[in-house]
Amino acid sequence: MNATELKRQVAQAALAYVQPGQVLGVGTGSTVDLFIDALAASGVPLAGAVSSSERSTRRLQAAGIPVLEAGEVERLGVYVDGADEIDPRGHMIKGGGAALTREKIVADLADRFVCIADETKCVDVLGAFPLPVEVIPMAAAQLSRRFAAWGGQARLRAGCVTDNGQHILDVTGLRIHDPVAFETEVNQWPGVVTVGVFARHRARVALIATAEGVITRQHD
Ligand code: 5RP
């Protein structure tokens, strides 16, 4: 089965977490694109969606799903999003699509993060995927030196300006054994907008597509 077919399967499986009439949190990426398509095809009526990117907003609106501002809702029941890596406890690396800041904001509104991923995203220890970090441009050089002191090599993502008008550093060479401590520390560094470790906002449910079907993991 090819990668797109796996993504399509897991996107379809996520419909089980969507309640008619609810406002849904919606992530960003190629798996989420397929989830939005599945939502549209399902005909499940939603009160609306809070989107984590301009990309997802456009796709939701094209599907006829009303998009609400984050400020218009107090809580969301469910946030559905993909991941670049996910560990056995539901900690993730995200931001391959440069939407990590808004993704974390919408995830923070939600009672439950439902991660949709294929099995190639599953790792024991986070860090093989280059860690995206959204940064204020003037701090990029000094933040790169901080990562270097931890054994990481930071590279500015060429040509990338986020929906928030900021830049992305992609950091290779890290092994993130304690994702909560790592996220907490890097969040304090001046110039960091958002670090792409999602440990405080980890997946409570992970739907993992495999060649044998979709596996559901609960991370309580
Ligand atoms: C975007 C993300 C995505 O969830 C992540 O990059 C996975 O994307 P895809 O579904 O295309 O593999 O964090 O910022």
XYZ file of C-alpha atoms and ligand atoms in Angstrom:
234
model
C 0.000 0.000 0.000
C 1.450 3.410 -0.870
C 1.929 6.295 1.550
C -1.078 8.268 0.292
C -3.344 5.255 0.682
C -2.171 4.809 4.294
C -2.881 8.475 4.959
C -6.302 8.174 3.361
C -7.138 5.191 5.601
C -6.145 6.921 8.808
C -7.926 10.114 7.754
C -11.101 8.097 7.262
C -10.672 6.398 10.656
C -10.566 9.786 12.391
C -14.191 10.428 11.393
C -15.149 8.163 14.329
C -14.038 10.999 16.657
C -16.221 13.643 15.001
C -19.601 14.400 16.567
C -22.361 16.019 14.491
C -22.938 19.617 15.488
C -19.569 20.105 17.192
C -16.829 22.639 16.545
C -13.728 20.685 15.590
C -10.054 21.638 15.808
C -8.282 20.922 12.529
C -4.514 20.604 12.005
C -2.375 20.957 8.906
C -0.572 18.739 6.422
C -1.150 16.172 3.712
C -2.852 13.718 6.103
C -5.135 16.463 7.388
C -5.935 17.486 3.796
C -7.266 13.957 3.294
C -9.130 14.171 6.606
C -10.850 17.378 5.447
C -11.779 15.631 2.193
C -13.182 12.672 4.183
C -15.131 15.060 6.429
C -16.644 16.782 3.403
C -17.558 13.458 1.800
C -19.075 12.127 5.033
C -21.700 14.861 5.155
C -21.436 14.992 8.985
C -22.802 18.465 9.817
C -20.386 20.542 11.897
C -21.029 23.819 13.678
C -17.615 24.764 12.361
C -13.895 24.227 12.600
C -11.006 26.108 14.169
C -8.156 25.873 11.705
C -4.414 25.798 12.389
C -3.240 27.328 9.104
C -4.204 29.340 6.065
C -3.767 26.131 4.058
C -6.357 24.205 6.093
C -8.669 27.215 6.219
C -8.779 27.340 2.427
C -9.505 23.616 2.187
C -12.189 23.713 4.890
C -13.910 26.653 3.260
C -13.762 24.992 -0.158
C -15.491 21.998 1.468
C -18.252 24.268 2.792
C -17.172 23.900 6.448
C -17.463 27.202 8.378
C -14.150 28.332 9.873
C -14.263 30.040 13.264
C -11.543 32.133 14.900
C -9.836 30.557 17.914
C -11.124 33.467 19.980
C -14.729 32.536 19.208
C -14.596 29.266 21.164
C -13.758 28.528 24.776
C -13.002 24.839 24.405
C -12.911 22.204 21.696
C -13.705 18.554 22.309
C -11.302 17.207 19.729
C -8.320 18.389 17.706
C -7.285 16.213 14.752
C -3.785 16.625 13.355
C -0.863 14.733 11.844
C 2.715 14.413 13.102
C 6.232 14.137 11.768
C 7.213 11.756 14.576
C 5.332 10.174 17.464
C 6.833 8.238 20.368
C 5.198 5.427 22.401
C 3.710 7.941 24.896
C 2.155 10.222 22.272
C 4.862 12.896 22.367
C 5.363 14.300 18.888
C 7.555 16.351 16.609
C 5.436 18.621 14.441
C 5.982 21.563 12.145
C 7.140 19.916 8.937
C 4.452 22.033 7.296
C 5.555 25.152 9.238
C 2.180 25.430 11.018
C 3.417 24.426 14.496
C 2.532 27.625 16.357
C -1.109 27.724 15.350
C -1.264 23.945 15.740
C -0.157 24.254 19.364
C -2.614 27.092 19.984
C -5.558 25.073 18.671
C -4.362 21.900 20.417
C -4.298 23.883 23.659
C -8.018 24.607 23.287
C -8.878 20.938 22.884
C -9.731 18.286 25.453
C -8.304 15.550 23.236
C -5.592 15.523 20.568
C -6.280 12.804 18.012
C -3.114 12.201 16.005
C -3.428 10.688 12.550
C -0.219 9.224 11.187
C 1.161 6.317 9.256
C 3.547 3.831 10.824
C 6.636 5.468 9.280
C 6.126 8.296 11.830
C 6.476 6.009 14.879
C 9.817 6.226 16.735
C 11.132 5.174 20.138
C 12.981 8.457 20.730
C 12.127 11.774 19.038
C 14.782 13.504 16.970
C 15.482 11.667 13.723
C 13.142 14.104 11.957
C 14.725 17.602 11.898
C 13.063 19.521 14.733
C 11.182 22.604 13.466
C 11.416 25.680 15.673
C 9.553 28.873 14.738
C 11.782 31.824 15.591
C 11.921 35.592 15.436
C 14.465 36.190 12.632
C 16.793 38.451 14.682
C 17.370 35.587 17.160
C 18.095 32.868 14.578
C 21.908 32.982 14.871
C 22.071 32.931 18.661
C 19.427 30.194 18.856
C 21.474 28.149 16.383
C 24.446 28.444 18.755
C 22.305 27.256 21.675
C 21.252 24.172 19.716
C 24.873 23.588 18.689
C 25.821 23.453 22.382
C 23.335 20.572 22.669
C 24.803 18.785 19.637
C 22.169 20.023 17.191
C 22.758 21.606 13.804
C 20.198 24.308 13.060
C 19.417 25.381 9.512
C 17.134 28.175 8.455
C 14.351 26.731 6.257
C 14.962 28.400 2.906
C 12.183 30.561 1.535
C 9.851 29.800 4.422
C 7.822 32.530 6.102
C 5.157 31.187 8.438
C 1.512 32.302 8.615
C 2.734 34.447 11.531
C 5.446 36.155 9.453
C 8.313 34.351 11.240
C 11.049 31.911 10.222
C 11.720 28.221 10.860
C 14.942 26.627 12.082
C 15.182 22.889 11.365
C 17.469 21.219 13.897
C 19.132 17.886 13.160
C 21.298 15.721 15.408
C 19.097 15.775 18.528
C 17.906 12.782 20.571
C 15.050 13.982 22.740
C 14.842 11.560 25.668
C 12.766 13.817 27.923
C 10.356 15.665 25.627
C 8.553 17.556 28.435
C 11.818 18.948 29.871
C 13.137 19.733 26.395
C 9.987 21.608 25.369
C 9.893 23.511 28.655
C 13.523 24.619 28.366
C 13.511 25.623 24.693
C 10.266 27.550 25.174
C 12.186 29.866 27.536
C 14.832 30.850 25.033
C 14.347 34.437 23.855
C 13.360 34.516 20.196
C 11.666 31.114 20.183
C 8.054 31.477 19.116
C 7.243 27.768 19.309
C 9.295 24.600 19.499
C 7.964 21.702 17.461
C 8.040 19.240 20.353
C 4.435 18.543 21.376
C 4.888 16.946 24.796
C 2.656 19.131 26.957
C 0.089 18.790 24.187
C 0.733 15.168 23.333
C -1.647 12.901 21.462
C -4.243 11.320 23.742
C -5.299 9.077 20.876
C -2.990 8.013 18.067
C -4.477 6.418 14.969
C -1.629 4.694 13.167
C -2.068 3.406 9.616
C -0.296 0.138 8.852
C -0.450 -2.181 5.856
C -2.673 -4.408 8.012
C -5.112 -1.650 8.953
C -5.429 1.253 11.401
C -4.226 0.708 14.981
C -5.694 2.819 17.803
C -3.357 3.757 20.673
C -4.644 5.458 23.812
C -2.115 7.560 25.744
C -3.688 8.306 29.126
C 2.478 20.650 9.902
C 2.591 19.413 10.710
C 2.083 18.149 10.104
O 1.156 17.585 10.974
C 3.216 17.202 9.905
O 4.205 17.856 9.144
C 2.746 15.938 9.180
O 2.412 16.244 7.867
P 1.920 15.169 6.829
O 0.538 14.767 7.221
O 1.954 15.932 5.511
O 2.889 14.019 6.839
O 3.066 19.398 11.813
O 3.085 21.749 10.530
